[in-house]
Tab-separated table of C-alpha atoms and ligand atoms in Angstrom:
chain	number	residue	atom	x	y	z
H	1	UNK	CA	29.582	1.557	0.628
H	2	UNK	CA	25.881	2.834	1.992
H	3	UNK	CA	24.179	0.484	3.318
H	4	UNK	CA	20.004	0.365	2.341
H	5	UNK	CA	17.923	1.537	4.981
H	6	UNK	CA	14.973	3.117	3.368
H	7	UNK	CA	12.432	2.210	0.302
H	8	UNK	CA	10.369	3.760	-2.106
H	9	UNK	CA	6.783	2.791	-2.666
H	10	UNK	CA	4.878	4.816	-5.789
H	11	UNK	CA	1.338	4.396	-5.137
H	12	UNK	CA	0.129	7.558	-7.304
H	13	UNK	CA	-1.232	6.076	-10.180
H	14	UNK	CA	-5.159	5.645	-11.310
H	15	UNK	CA	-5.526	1.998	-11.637
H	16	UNK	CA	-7.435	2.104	-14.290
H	17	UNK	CA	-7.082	-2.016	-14.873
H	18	UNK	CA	-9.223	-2.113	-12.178
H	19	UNK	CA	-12.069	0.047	-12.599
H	20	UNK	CA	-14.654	0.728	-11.595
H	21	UNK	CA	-13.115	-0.191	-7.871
H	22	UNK	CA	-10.613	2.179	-8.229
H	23	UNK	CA	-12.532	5.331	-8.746
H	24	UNK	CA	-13.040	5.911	-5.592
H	25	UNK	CA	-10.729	3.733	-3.781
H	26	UNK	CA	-7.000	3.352	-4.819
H	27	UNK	CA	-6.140	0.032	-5.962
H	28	UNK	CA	-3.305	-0.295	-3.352
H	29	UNK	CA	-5.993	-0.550	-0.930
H	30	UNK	CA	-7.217	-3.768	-2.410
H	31	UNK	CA	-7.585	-6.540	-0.426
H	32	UNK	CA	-5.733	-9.584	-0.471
H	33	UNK	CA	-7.908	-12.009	2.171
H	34	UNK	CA	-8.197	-8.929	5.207
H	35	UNK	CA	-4.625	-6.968	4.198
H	36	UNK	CA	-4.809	-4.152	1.822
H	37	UNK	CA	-1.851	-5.431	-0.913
H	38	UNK	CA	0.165	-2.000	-0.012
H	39	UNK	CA	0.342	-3.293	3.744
H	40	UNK	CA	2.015	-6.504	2.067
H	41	UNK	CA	4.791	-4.922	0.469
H	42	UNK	CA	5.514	-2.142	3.377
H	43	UNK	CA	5.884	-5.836	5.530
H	44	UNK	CA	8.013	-6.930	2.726
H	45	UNK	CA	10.184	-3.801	3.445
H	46	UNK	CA	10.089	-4.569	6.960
H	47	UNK	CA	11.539	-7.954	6.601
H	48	UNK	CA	14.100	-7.199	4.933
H	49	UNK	CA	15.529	-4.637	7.451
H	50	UNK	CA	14.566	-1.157	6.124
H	51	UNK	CA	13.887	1.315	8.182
H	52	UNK	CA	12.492	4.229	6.757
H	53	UNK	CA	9.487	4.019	3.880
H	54	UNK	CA	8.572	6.633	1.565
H	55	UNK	CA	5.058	6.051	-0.143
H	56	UNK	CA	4.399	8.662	-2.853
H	57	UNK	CA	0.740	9.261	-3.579
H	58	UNK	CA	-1.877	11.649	-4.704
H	59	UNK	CA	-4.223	13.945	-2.816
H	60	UNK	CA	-7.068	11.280	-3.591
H	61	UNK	CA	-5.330	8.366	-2.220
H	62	UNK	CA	-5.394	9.771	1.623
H	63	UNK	CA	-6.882	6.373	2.967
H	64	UNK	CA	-3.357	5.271	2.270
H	65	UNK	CA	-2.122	7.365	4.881
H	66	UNK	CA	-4.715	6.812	7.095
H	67	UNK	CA	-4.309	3.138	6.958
H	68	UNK	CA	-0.329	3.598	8.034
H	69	UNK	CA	-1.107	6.084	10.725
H	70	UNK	CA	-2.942	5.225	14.277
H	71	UNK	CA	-6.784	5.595	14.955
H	72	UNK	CA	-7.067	6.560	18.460
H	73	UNK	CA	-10.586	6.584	17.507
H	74	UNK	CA	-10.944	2.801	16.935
H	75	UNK	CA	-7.647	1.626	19.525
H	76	UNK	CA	-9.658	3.673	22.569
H	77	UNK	CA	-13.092	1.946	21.313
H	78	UNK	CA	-11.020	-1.684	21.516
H	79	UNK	CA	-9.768	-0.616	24.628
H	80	UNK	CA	-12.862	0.195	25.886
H	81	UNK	CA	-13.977	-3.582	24.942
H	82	UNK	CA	-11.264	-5.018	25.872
H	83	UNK	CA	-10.598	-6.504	22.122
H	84	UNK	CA	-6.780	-6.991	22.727
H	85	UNK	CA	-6.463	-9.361	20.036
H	86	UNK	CA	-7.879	-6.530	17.362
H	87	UNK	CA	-6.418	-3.644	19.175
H	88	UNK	CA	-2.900	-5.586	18.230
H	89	UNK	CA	-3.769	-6.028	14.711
H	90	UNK	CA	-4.167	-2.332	14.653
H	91	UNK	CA	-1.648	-0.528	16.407
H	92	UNK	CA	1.329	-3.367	14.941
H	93	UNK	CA	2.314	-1.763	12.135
H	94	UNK	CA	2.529	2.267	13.510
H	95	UNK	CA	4.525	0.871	16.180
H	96	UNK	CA	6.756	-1.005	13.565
H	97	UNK	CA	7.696	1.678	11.202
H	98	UNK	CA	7.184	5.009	10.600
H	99	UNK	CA	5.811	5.554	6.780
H	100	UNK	CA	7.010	9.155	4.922
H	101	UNK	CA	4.078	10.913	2.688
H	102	UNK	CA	4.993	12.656	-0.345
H	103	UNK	CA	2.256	13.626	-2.982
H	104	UNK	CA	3.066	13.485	-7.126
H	105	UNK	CA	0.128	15.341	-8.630
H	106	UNK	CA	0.782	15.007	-12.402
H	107	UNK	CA	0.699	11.064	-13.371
H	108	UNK	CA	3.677	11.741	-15.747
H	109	UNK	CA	5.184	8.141	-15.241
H	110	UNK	CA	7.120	5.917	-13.234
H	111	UNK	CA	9.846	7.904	-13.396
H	112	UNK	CA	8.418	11.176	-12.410
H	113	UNK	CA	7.406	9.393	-9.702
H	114	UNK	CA	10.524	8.027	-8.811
H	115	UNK	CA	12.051	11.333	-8.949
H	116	UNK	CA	9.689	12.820	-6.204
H	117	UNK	CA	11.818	10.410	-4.047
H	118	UNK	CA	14.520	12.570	-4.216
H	119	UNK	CA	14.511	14.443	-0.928
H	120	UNK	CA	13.888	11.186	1.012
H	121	UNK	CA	17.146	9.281	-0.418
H	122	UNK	CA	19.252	12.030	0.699
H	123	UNK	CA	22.305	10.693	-1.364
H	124	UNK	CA	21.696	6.489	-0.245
H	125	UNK	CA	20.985	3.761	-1.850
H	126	UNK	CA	17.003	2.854	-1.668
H	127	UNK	CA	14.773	-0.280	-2.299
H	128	UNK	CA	12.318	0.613	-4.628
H	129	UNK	CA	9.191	-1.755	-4.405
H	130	UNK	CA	5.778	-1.868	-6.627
H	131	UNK	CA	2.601	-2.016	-5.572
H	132	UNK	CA	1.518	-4.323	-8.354
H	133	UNK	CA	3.735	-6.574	-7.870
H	134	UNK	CA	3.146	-8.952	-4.833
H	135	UNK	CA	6.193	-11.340	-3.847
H	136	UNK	CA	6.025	-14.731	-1.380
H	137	UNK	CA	9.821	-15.274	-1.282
H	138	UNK	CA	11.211	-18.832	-1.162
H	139	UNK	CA	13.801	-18.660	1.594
H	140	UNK	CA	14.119	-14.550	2.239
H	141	UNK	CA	11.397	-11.502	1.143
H	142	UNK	CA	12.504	-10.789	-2.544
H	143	UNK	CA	14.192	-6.845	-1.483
H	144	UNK	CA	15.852	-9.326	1.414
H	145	UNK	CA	17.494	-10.638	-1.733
H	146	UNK	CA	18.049	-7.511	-4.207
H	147	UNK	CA	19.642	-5.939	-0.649
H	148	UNK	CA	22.064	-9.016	-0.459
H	149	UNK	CA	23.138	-9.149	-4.166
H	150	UNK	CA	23.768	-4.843	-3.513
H	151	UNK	CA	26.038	-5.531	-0.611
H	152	UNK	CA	27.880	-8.108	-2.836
H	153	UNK	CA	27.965	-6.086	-5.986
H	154	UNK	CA	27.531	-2.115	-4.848
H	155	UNK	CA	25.583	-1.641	-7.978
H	156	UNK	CA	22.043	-1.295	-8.518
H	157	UNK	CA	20.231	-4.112	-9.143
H	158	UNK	CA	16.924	-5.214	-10.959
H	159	UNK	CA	14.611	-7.925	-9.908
H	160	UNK	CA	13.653	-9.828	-12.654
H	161	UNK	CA	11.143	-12.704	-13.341
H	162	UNK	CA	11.271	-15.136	-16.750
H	163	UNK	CA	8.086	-14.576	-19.131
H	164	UNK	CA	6.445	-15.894	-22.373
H	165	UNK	CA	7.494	-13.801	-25.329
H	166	UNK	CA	4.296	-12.809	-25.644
H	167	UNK	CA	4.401	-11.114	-22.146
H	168	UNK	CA	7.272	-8.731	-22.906
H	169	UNK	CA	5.931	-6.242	-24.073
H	170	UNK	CA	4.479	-5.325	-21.014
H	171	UNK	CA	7.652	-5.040	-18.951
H	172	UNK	CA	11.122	-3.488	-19.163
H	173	UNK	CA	13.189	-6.196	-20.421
H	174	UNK	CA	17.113	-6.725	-19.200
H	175	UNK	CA	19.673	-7.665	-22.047
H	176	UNK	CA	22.538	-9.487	-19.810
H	177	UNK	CA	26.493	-8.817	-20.836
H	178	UNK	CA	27.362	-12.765	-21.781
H	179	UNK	CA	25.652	-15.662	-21.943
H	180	UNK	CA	26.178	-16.542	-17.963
H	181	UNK	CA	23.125	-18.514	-16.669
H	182	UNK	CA	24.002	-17.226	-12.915
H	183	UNK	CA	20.760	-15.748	-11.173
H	184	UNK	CA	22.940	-12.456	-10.764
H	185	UNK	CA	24.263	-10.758	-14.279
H	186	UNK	CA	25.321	-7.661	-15.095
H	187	UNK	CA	23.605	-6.152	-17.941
H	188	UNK	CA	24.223	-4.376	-21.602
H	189	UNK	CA	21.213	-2.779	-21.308
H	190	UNK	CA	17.376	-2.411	-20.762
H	191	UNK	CA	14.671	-1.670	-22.590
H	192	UNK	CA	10.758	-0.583	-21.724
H	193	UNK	CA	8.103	-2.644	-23.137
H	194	UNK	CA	9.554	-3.731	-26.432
H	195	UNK	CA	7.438	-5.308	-29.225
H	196	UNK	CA	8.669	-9.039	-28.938
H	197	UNK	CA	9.975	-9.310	-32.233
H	198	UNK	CA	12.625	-6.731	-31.088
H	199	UNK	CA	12.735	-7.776	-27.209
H	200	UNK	CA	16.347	-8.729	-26.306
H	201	UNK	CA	15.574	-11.450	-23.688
H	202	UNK	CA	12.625	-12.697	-21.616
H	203	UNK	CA	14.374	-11.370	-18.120
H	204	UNK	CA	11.879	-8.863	-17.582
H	205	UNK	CA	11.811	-5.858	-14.569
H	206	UNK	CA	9.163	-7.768	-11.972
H	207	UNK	CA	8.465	-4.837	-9.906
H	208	UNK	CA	11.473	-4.386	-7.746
H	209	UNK	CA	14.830	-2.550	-7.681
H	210	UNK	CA	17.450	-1.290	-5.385
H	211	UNK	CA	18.838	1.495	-6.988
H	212	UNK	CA	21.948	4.184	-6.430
H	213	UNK	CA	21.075	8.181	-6.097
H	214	UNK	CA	23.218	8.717	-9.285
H	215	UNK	CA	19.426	7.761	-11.035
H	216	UNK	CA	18.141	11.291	-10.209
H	217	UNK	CA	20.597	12.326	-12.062
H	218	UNK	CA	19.196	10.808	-15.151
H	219	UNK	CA	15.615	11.703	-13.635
H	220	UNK	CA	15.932	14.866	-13.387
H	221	UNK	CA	16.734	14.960	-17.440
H	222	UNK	CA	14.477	12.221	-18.576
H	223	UNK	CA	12.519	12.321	-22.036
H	224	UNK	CA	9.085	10.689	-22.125
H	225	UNK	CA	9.360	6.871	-23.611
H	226	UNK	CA	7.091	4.397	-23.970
H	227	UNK	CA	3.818	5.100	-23.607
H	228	UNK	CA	4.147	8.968	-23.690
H	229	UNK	CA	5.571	8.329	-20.005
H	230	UNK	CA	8.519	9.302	-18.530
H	231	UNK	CA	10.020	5.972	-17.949
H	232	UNK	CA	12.360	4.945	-15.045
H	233	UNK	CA	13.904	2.277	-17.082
H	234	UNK	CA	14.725	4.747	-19.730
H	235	UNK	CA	16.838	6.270	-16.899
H	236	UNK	CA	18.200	3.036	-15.764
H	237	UNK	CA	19.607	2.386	-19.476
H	238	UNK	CA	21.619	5.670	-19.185
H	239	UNK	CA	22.346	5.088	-15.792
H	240	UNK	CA	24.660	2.231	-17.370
H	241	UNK	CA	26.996	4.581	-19.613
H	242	UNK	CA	28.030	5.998	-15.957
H	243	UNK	CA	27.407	2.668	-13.005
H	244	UNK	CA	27.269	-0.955	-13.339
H	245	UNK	CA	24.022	-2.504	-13.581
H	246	UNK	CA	23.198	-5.900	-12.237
H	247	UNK	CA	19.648	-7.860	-12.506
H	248	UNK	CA	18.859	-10.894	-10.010
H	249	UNK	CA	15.993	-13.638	-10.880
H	250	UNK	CA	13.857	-13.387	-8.058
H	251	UNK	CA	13.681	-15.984	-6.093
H	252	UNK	CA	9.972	-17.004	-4.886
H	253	UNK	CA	6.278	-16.666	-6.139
H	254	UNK	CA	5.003	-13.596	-7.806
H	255	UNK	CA	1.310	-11.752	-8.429
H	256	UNK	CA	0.168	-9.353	-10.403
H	257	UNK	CA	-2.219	-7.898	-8.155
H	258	UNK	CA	-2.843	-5.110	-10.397
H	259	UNK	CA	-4.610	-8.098	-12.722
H	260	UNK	CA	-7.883	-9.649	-12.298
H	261	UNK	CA	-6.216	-12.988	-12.682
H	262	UNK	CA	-3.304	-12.164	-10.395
H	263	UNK	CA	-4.980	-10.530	-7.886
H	264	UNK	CA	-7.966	-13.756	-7.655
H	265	UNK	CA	-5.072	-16.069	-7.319
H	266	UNK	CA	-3.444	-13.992	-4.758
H	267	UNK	CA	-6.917	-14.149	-2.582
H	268	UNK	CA	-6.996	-17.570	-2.820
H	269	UNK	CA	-3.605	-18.791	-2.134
H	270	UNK	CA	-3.056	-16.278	0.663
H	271	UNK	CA	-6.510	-17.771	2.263
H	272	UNK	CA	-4.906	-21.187	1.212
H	273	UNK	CA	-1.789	-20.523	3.462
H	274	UNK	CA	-3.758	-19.220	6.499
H	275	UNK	CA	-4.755	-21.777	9.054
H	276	UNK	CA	-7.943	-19.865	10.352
H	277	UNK	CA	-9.879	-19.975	6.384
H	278	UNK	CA	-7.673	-22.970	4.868
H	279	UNK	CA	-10.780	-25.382	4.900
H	280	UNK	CA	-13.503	-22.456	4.398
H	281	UNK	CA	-11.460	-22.032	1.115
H	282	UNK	CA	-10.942	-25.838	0.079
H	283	UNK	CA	-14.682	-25.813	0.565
H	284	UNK	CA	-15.486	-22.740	-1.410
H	285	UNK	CA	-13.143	-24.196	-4.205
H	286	UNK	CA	-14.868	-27.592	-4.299
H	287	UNK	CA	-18.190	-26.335	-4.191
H	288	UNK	CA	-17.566	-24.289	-7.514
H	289	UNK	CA	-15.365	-27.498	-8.931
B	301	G1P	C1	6.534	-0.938	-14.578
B	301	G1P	C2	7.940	-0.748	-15.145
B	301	G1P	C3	8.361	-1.982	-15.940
B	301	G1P	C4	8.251	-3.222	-15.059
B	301	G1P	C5	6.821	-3.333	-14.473
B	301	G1P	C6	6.768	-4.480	-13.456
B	301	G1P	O1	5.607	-0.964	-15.646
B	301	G1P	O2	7.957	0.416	-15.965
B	301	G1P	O3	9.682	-1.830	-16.397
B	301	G1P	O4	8.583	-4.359	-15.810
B	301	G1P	O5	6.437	-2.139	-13.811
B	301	G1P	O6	5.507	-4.650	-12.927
B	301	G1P	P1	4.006	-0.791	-15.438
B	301	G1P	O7	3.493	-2.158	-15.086
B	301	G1P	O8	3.821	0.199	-14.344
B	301	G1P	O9	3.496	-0.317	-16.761
């Protein structure tokens, strides 16, 4: 069995449940506290022992790159001033990892996107982790735990979260084979963004995967679903006639940065959790009480 050493991060898409920021800036470069919310989830990678990222983007969305890169601009200015506490906070993450480009020009759909991974995965296994969706894990990162459940089960698995029914029609929802109540289930099938009255479960798809390369397989063939789009989960269902297919409740907090809601309760429990704005933030919070 492969082990997973390398992730998948799509990052192409408009944002458009966050305009007008993201006209000119991609939302992945929204901040939660000082740390653009893409950073987060490359760390997330990081700490659960990849080794080699792919983020797939757009010709407009260069800052991403730029951000993941060094700027020998601004580390030879620090230098200069001898900041060597900022000059760490800038050259950490280059000297961590080293990030893969590639660029998916037509917004045709998670899938799509997916797909453009191809080349990268090179016939392995791969974490595949959304920008949307930001994770605190309990005890491990949450693709620390997808990882694990792989190396128990081989299979691809699907991180999934619990929500109201009148949530699921914004996810892919899992059906699970039985009626087993373990965190880890293998599954009948999946479905993308059902109308509730039809929605086989509430276990829905919370933004990250580890997947096998038989998916391109199904990629590469894929018929647009919901939404017009082609749809990765679409691919995932079919994926099932051939592999096993497992889903995993995630263990640990989740936020839907790519919400208003989400991404204001990110800001202020990340600032909550950090011991240099903790009280500049119980402050803030009392004052608007
Ligand atoms: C995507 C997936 C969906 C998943 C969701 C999690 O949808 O297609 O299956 O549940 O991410 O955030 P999107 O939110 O991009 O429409």
């Amino acid at each position: 069995m492969k082990l997973i050493r390398k992730a998948v991060i799509p990052a192409a898409g408009f944002g458009t449940r966050f305009l007008p920021f993201t006209k000119a800036v991609p939302k992945e470069m929204l901040p939660i506290v000082d740390t653009p919310t893409i950073e987060y989830i490359v760390r997330e990678a990081i700490e659960s022992g990849i080794e080699e990222v792919l983020i797939i983007i757009n010709s407009e969305k260069e800052c991403i790159r730029t951000h993941f890169g060094h700027n020998v601009v601004l580390e030879n200015f620090l230098k200069s001033k001898n900041k060597t506490k900022e000059l760490e906070i800038v050259e950490a993450l280059p000297k961590q990892i080293h990030v893969e480009f590639t660029y998916q020009e037509e917004q045709l759909g998670l899938g799509h996107a997916v797909l453009c991974a191809e080349n990268f995965a090179n016939g392995e296994p791969f974490a595949l982790l959304l920008g949307d969706d930001v994770y605190v894990g309990r005890k491990e990162p949450a693709t620390k735990q997808l990882i694990n459940a792989y190396n128990q089960t081989g299979s691809s698995i699907l991180g999934t979260l619990v929500v109201p029914d009148e949530d699921v029609s914004k996810y892919g929802i899992c059906k699970p084979r039985g009626t087993s109540k373990n965190s880890l289930v293998e599954l009948e099938s999946v479905v993308e963004k059902p109308a509730k009255e039809v929605a086989p479960s509430n276990l829905a798809i919370g933004g990250r995967y580890v997947l096998t390369p038989a998916i391109f397989d199904y990629l590469k063939t894929q018929t647009r679903g919901a939404g017009g789009e082609i749809q990765l989960t679409d691919s995932i269902l079919r994926l099932m006639s051939k592999e096993k297919v497992y889903s995993l409740a995630i263990d640990g907090r989740r936020y839907d940065i790519g919400s208003k809601k989400g991404f204001l309760d990110a800001t202020i429990d990340f600032s909550l959790k950090r011991s240099d704005l903790a009280e500049d933030m119980k402050e803030i919070l009392n004052k608007h009480k």
